Tab-separated table of C-alpha atoms in Angstrom:
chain	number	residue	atom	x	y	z
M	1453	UNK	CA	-2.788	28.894	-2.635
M	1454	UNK	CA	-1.830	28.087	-6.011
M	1455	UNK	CA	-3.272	25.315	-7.476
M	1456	UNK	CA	-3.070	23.620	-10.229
M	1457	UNK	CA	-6.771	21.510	-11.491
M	1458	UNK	CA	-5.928	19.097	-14.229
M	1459	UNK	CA	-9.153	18.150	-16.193
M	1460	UNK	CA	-10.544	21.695	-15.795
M	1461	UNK	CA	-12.923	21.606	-18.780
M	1462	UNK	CA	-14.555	18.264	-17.859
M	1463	UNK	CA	-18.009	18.377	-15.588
M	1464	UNK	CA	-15.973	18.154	-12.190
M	1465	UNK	CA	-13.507	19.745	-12.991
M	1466	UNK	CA	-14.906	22.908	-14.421
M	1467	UNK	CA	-16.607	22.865	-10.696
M	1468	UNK	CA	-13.400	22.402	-8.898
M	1469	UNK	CA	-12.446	25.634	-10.347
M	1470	UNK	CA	-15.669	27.627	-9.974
M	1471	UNK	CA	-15.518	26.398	-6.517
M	1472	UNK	CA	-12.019	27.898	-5.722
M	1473	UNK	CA	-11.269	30.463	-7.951
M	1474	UNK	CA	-12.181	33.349	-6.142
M	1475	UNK	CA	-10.084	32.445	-2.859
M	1476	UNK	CA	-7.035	30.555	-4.373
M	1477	UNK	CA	-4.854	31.112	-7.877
M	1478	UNK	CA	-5.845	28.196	-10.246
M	1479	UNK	CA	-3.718	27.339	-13.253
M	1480	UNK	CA	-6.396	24.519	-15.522
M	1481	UNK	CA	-4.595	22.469	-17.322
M	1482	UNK	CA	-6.794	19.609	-19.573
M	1483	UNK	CA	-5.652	17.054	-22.365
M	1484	UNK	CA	-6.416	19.687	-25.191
M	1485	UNK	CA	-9.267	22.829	-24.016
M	1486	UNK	CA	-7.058	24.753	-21.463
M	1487	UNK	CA	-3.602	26.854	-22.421
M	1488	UNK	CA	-1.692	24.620	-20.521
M	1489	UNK	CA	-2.090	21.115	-21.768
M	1490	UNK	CA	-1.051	17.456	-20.292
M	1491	UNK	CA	-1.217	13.784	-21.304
M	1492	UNK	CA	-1.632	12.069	-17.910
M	1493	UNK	CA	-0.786	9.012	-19.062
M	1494	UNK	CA	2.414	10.201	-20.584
M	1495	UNK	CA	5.207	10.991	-17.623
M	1496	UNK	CA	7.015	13.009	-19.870
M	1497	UNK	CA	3.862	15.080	-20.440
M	1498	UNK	CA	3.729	15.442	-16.761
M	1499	UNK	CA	7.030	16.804	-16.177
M	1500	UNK	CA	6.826	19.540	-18.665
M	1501	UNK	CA	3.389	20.560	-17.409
M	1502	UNK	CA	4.936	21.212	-13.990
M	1503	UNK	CA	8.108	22.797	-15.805
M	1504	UNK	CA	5.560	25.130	-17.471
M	1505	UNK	CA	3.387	25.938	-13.855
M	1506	UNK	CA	6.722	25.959	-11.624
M	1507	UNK	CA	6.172	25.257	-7.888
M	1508	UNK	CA	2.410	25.278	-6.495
M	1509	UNK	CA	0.452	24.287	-3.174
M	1510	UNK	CA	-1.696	21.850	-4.687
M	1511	UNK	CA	-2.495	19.502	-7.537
M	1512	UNK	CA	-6.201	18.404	-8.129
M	1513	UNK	CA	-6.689	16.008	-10.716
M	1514	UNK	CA	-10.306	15.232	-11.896
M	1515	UNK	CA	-8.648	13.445	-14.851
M	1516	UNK	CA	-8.690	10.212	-16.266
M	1517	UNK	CA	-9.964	7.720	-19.268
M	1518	UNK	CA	-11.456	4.453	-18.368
M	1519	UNK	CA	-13.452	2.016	-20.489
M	1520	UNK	CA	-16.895	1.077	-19.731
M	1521	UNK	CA	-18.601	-2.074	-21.485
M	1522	UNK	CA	-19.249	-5.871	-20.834
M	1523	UNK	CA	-16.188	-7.382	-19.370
M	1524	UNK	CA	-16.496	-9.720	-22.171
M	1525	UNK	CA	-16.203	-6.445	-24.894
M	1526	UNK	CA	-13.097	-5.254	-22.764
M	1527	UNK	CA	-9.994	-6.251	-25.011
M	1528	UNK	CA	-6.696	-5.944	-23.695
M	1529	UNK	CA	-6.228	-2.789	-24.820
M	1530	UNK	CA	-8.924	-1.397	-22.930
M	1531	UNK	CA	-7.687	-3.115	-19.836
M	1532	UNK	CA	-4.297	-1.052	-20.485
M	1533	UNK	CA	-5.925	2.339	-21.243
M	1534	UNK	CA	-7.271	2.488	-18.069
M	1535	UNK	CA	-4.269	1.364	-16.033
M	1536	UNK	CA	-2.015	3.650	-18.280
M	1537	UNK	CA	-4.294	6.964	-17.845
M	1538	UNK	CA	-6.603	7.311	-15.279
M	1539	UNK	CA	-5.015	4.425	-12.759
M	1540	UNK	CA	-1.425	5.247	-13.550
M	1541	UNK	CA	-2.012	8.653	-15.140
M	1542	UNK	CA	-2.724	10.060	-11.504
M	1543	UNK	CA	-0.330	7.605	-9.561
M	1544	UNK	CA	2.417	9.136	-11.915
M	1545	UNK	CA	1.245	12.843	-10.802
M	1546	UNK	CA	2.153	12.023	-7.491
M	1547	UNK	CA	5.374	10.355	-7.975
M	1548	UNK	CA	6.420	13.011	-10.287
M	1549	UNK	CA	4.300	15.778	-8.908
M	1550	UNK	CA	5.672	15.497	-5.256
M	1551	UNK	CA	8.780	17.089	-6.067
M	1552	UNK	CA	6.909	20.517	-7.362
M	1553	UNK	CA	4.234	20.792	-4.598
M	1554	UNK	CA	5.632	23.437	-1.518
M	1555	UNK	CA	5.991	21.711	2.014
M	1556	UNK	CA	2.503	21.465	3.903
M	1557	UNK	CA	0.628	21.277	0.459
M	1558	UNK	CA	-1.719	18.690	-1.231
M	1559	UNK	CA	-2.551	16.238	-4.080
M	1560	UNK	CA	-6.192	14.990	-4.683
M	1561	UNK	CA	-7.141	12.590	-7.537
M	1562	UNK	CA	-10.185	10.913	-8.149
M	1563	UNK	CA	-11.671	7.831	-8.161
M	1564	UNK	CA	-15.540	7.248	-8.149
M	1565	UNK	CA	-18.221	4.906	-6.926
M	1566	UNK	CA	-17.744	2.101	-8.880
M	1567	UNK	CA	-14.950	1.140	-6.975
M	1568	UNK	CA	-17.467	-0.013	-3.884
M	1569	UNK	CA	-21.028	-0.046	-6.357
M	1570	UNK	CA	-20.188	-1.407	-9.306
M	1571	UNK	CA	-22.719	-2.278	-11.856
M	1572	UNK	CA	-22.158	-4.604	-14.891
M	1573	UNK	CA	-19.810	-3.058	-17.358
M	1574	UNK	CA	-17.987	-1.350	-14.922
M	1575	UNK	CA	-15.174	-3.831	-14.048
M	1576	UNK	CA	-11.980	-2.485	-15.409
M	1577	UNK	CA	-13.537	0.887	-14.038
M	1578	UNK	CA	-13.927	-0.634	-10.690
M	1579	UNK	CA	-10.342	-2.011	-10.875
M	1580	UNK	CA	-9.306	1.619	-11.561
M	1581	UNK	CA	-11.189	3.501	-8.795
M	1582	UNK	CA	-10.200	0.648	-6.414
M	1583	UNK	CA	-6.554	0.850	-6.983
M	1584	UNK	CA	-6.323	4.250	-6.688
M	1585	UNK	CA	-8.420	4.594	-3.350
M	1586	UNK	CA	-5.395	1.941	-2.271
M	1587	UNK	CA	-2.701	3.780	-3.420
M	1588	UNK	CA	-3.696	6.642	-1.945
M	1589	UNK	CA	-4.242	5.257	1.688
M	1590	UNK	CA	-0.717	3.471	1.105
M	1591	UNK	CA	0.830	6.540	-0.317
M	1592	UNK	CA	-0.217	9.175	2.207
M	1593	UNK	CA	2.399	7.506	5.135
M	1594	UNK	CA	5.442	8.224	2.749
M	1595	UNK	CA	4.325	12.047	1.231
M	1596	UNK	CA	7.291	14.155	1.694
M	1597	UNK	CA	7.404	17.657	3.577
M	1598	UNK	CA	3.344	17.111	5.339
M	1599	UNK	CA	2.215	16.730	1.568
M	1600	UNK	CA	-1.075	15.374	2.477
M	1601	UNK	CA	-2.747	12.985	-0.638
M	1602	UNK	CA	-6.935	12.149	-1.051
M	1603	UNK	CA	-8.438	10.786	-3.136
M	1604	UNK	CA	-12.454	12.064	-3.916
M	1605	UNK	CA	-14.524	9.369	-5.004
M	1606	UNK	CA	-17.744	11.141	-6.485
M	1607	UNK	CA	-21.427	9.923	-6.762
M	1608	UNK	CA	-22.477	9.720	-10.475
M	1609	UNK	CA	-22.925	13.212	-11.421
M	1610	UNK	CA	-26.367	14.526	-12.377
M	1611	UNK	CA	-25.022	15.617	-15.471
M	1612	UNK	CA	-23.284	12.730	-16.866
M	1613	UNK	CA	-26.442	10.464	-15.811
M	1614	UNK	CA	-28.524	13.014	-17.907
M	1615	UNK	CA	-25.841	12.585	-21.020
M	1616	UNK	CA	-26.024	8.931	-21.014
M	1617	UNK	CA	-29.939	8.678	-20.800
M	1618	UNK	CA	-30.052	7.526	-17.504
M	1619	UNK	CA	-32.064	8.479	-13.968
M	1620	UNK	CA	-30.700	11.591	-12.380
M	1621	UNK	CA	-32.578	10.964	-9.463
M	1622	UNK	CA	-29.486	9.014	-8.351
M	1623	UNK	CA	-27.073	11.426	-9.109
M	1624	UNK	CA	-25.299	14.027	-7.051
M	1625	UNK	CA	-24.915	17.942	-8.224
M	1626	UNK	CA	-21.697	18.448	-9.765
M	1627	UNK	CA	-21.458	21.537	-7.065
M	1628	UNK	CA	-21.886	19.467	-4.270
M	1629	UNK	CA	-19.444	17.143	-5.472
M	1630	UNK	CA	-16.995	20.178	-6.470
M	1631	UNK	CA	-17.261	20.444	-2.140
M	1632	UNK	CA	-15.571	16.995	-1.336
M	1633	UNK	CA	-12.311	18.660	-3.210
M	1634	UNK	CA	-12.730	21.866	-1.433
M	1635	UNK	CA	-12.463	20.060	1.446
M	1636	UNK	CA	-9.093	17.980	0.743
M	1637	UNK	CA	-7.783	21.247	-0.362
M	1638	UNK	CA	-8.666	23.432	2.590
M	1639	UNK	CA	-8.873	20.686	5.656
M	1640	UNK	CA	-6.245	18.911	6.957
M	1641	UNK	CA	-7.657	15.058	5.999
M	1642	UNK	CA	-4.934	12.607	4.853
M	1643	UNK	CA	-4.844	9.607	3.400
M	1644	UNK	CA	-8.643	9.430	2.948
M	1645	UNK	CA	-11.233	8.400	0.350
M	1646	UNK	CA	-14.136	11.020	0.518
M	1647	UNK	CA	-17.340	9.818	-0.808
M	1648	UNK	CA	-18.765	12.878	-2.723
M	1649	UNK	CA	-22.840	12.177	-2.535
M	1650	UNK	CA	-25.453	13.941	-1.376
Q	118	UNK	CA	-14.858	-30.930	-7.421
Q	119	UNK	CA	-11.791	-30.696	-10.029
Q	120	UNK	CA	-10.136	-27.661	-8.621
Q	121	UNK	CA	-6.940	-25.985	-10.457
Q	122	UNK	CA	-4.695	-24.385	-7.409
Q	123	UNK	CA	-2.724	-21.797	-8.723
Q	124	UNK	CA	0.304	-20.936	-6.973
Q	125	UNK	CA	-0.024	-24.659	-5.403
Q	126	UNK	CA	3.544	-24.514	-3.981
Q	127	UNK	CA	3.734	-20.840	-2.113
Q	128	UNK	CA	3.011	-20.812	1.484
Q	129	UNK	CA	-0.799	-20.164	1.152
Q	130	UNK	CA	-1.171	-21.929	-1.741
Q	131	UNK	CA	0.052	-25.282	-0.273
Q	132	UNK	CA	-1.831	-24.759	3.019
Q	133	UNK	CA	-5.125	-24.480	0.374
Q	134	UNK	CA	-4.351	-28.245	-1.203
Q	135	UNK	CA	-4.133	-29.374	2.513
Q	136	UNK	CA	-7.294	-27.867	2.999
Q	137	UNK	CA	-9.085	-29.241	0.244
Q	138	UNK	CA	-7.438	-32.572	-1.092
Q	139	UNK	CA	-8.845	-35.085	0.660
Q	140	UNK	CA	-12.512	-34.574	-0.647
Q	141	UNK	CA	-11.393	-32.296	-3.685
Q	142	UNK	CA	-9.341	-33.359	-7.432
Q	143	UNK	CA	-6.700	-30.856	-6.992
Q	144	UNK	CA	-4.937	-30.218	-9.718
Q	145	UNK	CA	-1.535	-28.120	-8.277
Q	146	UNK	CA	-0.214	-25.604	-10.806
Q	147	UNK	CA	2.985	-23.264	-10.339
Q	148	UNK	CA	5.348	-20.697	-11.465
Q	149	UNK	CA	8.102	-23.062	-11.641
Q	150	UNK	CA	7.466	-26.308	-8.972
Q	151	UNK	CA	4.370	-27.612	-10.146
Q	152	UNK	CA	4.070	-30.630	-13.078
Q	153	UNK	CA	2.230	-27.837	-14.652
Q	154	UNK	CA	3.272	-24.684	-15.250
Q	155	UNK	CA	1.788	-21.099	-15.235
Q	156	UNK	CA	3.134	-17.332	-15.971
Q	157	UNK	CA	0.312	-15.618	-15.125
Q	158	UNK	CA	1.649	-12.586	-16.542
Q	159	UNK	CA	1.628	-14.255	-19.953
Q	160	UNK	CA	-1.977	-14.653	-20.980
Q	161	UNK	CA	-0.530	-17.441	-23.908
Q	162	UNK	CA	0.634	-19.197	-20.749
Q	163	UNK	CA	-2.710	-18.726	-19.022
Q	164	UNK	CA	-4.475	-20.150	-22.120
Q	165	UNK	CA	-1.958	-22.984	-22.477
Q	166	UNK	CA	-2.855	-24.005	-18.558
Q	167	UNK	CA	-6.701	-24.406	-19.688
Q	168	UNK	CA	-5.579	-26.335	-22.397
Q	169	UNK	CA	-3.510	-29.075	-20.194
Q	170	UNK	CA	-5.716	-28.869	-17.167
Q	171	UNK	CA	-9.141	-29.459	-19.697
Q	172	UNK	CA	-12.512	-27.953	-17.922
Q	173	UNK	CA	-12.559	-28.061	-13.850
Q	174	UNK	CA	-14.848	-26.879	-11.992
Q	175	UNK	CA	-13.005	-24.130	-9.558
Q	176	UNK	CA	-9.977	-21.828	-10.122
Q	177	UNK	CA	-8.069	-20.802	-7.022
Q	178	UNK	CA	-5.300	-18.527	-7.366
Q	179	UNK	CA	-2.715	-18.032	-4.750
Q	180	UNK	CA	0.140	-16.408	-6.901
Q	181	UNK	CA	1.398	-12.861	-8.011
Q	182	UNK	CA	3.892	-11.207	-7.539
Q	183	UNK	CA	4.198	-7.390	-6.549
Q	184	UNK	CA	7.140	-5.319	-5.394
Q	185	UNK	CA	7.361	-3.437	-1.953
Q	186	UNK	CA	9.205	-0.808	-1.121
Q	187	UNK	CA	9.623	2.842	-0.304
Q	188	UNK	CA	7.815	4.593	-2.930
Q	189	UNK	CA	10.511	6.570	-3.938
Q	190	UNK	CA	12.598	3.905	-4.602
Q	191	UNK	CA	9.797	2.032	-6.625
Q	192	UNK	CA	10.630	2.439	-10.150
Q	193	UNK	CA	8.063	2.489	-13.820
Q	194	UNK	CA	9.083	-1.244	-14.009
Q	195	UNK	CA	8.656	-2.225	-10.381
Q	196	UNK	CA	4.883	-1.108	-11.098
Q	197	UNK	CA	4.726	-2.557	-14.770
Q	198	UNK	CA	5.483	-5.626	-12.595
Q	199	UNK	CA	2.688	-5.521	-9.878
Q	200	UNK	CA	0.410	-4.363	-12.435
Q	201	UNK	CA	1.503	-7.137	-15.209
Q	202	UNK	CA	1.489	-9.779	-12.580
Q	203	UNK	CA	-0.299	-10.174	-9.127
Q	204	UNK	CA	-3.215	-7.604	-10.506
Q	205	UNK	CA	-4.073	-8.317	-14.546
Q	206	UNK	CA	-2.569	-12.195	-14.384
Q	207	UNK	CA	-5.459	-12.379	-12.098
Q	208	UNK	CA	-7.733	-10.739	-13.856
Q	209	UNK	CA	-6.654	-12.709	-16.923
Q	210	UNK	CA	-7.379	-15.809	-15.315
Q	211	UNK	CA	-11.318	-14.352	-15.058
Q	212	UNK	CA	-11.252	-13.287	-18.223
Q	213	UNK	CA	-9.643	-16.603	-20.271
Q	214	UNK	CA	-10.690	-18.886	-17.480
Q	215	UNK	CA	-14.367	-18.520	-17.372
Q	216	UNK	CA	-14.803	-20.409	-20.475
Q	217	UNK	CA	-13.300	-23.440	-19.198
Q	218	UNK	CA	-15.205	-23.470	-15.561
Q	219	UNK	CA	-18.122	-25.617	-15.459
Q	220	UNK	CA	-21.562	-24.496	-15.076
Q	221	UNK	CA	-22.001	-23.481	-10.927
Q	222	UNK	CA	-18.049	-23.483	-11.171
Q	223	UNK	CA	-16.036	-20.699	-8.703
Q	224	UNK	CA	-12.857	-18.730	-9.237
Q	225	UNK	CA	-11.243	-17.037	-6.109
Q	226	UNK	CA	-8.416	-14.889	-6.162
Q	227	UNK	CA	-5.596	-13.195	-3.809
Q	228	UNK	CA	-5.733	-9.819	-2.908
Q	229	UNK	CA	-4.275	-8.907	0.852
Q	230	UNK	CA	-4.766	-7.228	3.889
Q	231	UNK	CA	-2.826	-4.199	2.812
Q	232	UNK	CA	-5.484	-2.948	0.477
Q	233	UNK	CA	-7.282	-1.556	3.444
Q	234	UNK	CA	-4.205	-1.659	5.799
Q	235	UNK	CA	-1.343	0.006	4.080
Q	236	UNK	CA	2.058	0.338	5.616
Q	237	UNK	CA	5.029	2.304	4.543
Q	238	UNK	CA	6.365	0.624	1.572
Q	239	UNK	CA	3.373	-0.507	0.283
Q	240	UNK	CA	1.785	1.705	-2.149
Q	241	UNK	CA	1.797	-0.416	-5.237
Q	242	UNK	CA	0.727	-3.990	-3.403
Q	243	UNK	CA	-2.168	-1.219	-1.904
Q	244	UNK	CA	-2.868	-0.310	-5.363
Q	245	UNK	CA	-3.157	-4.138	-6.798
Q	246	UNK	CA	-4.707	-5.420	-3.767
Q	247	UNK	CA	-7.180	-3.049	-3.623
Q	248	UNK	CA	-7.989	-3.132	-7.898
Q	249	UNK	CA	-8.348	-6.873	-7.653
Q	250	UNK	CA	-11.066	-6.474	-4.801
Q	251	UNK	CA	-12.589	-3.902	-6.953
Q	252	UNK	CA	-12.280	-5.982	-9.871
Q	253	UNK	CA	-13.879	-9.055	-8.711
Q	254	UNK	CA	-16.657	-6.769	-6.600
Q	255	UNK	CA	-17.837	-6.095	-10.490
Q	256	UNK	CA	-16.990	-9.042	-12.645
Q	257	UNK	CA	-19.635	-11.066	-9.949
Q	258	UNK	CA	-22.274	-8.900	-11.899
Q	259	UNK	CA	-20.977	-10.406	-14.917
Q	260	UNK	CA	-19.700	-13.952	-14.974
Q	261	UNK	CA	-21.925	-16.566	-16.720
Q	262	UNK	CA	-23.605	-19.884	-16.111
Q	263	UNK	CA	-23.737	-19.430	-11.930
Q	264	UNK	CA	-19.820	-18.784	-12.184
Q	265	UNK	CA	-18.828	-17.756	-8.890
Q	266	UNK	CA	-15.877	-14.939	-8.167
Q	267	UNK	CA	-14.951	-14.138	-4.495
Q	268	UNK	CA	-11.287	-12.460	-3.308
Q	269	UNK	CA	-9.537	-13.363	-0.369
Q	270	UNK	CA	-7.665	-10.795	1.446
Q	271	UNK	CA	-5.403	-12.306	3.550
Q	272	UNK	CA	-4.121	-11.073	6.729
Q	273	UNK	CA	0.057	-11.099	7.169
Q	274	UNK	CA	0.600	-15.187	7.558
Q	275	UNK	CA	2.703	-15.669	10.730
Q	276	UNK	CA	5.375	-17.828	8.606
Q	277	UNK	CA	5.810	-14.524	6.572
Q	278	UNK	CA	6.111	-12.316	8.985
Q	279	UNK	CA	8.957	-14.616	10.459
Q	280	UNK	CA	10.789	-15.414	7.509
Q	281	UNK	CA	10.633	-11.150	7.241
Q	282	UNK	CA	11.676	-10.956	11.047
Q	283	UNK	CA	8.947	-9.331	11.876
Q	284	UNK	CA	6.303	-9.603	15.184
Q	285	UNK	CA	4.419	-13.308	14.311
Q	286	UNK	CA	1.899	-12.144	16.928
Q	287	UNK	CA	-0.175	-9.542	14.623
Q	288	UNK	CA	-0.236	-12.488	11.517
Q	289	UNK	CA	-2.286	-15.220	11.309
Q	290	UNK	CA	-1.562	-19.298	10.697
Q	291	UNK	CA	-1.942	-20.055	7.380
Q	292	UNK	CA	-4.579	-22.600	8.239
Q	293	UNK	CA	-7.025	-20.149	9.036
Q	294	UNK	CA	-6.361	-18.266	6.020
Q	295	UNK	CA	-6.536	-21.321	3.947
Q	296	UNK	CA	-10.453	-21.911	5.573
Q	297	UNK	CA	-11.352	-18.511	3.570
Q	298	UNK	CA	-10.338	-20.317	0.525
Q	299	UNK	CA	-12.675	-23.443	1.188
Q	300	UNK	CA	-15.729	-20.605	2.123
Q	301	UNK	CA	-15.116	-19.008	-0.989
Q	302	UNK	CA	-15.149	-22.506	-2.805
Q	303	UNK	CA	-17.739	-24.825	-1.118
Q	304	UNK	CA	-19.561	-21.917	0.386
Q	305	UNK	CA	-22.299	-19.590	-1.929
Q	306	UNK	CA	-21.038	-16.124	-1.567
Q	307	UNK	CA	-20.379	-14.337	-4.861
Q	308	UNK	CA	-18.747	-10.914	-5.390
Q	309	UNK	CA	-17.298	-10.916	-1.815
Q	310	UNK	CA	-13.941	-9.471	-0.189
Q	311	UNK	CA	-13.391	-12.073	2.407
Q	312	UNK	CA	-10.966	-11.085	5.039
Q	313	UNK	CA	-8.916	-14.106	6.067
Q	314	UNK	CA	-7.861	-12.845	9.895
Q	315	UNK	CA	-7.790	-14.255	13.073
């Protein structure tokens, strides 16, 4: 299949690729690393990215800004960078994106834990993860063509735990994480939030 | 208790001041019906409430508004709208509100069953639904001075579903729905999604 993995630099989605590449044609796209480049939370950024790929099986998205910090730190503006990119960054790659995916294909876009764990800081990021876990349930009845639409909601990665100083006991390889989008890309799951832990 | 009922005039909202008048200070508040008045898309307007209202000791909101509709048809400012009004006008009323809640105080808001029941049409009232119960499933960790935040999700009201002509036999009377509102208020739960069904 061909398949495009927006956010291919970043920790998951570098293992998205890895994970694929050797049985399916990937085209990475990121906000500025890869050759092919897209704003997620601009729409017109999103059309011309799938001007650039042209038709494809599947979009995987592992993309998305989101502020963390005391809710009482959060301004408005970091309220609206996280509905504008990664809430309606990846809502906007299926609205606009459903048009460019071939019949029987997919879209998966993430979410993470903190939509059903949160932890203090985390509540415009819980917000986020929630809404898109909702819009994806809700969205999956009207995909086009047997487009199916998933959403992977990964475990804190051992990685990113490590960067920010915390325990990585609690964390989930980034390979084993890379599996949950394997498996909306290969299987035949709809409409579902897949926990990616252990 | 000194209660501010937001949304005081809807269908839910008026069953609520039934519910809780006669051994509650309601104070009724509303888009347009009310004495006072609230946009809660309009954090100014927000603010301004506080100001009338002075400190209570328990926000209820029944009000938002969100668009359905076939997703395709659903346009950049149909979800501007959801995401303006039924999901960060609640989340503004956390976020301006908890200063003027008493110590022990509560603030519950609306979400709905199609969060975790979507039907065709409803992707964006999935997506808001479902980021206010993440929302207030994180700002629990956060609020001060024993403030209190719980989200009802409440099943299809069987007044609703007839004035939609749909089946009244899957909704539920608003009188039950308005007892998840008096849980959520009287009761100690904190940080909860409580489903208002049968």
């Amino acid at each position: 299949m061909k398949v495009i993995v927006i956010g291919a630099t970043g920790t998951i989605g570098s293992a998205v690729v890895r994970a694929i590449s050797d049985r399916h044609e990937v085209i990475p796209v990121s906000f500025s690393k890869a050759v092919i480049k897209v704003d997620i939370a601009d729409p017109k950024s999103i059309t011309k990215m799938f001007e650039i790929t042209g038709r494809v099986d599947a979009v995987i998205s592992a993309a998305g800004l989101a502020k963390f910090g005391p809710m009482t730190s959060l301004t408005d503006a970091d309220f609206a960078l996280c509905l504008d990119n990664k809430l309606m960054g990846q809502v906007n790659l299926v609205r606009l994106g459903a048009d460019h995916i071939n019949n029987n294909g997919s879209i998966t876009l993430t979410s993470g834990i903190l939509s059903r764990k949160p932890i203090a800081g985390s509540a415009a990021i819980s917000l986020v993860n929630s809404g898109l876990e909702g819009f994806g349930r809700a969205a999956a009845l009207e995909m086009p063509r047997n487009i199916r639409i998933n959403i992977v909601s990964p475990n804190w990665v051992v990685d990113t735990l490590r960067a920010f100083n915390m325990d990585p006991s609690i964390g989930t390889p980034v390979e084993v994480v890379a599996r949950a989008y394997v498996h909306a890309l290969e299987g035949s799951m709809n409409g579902e939030v897949i926990d990616a832990v252990k």
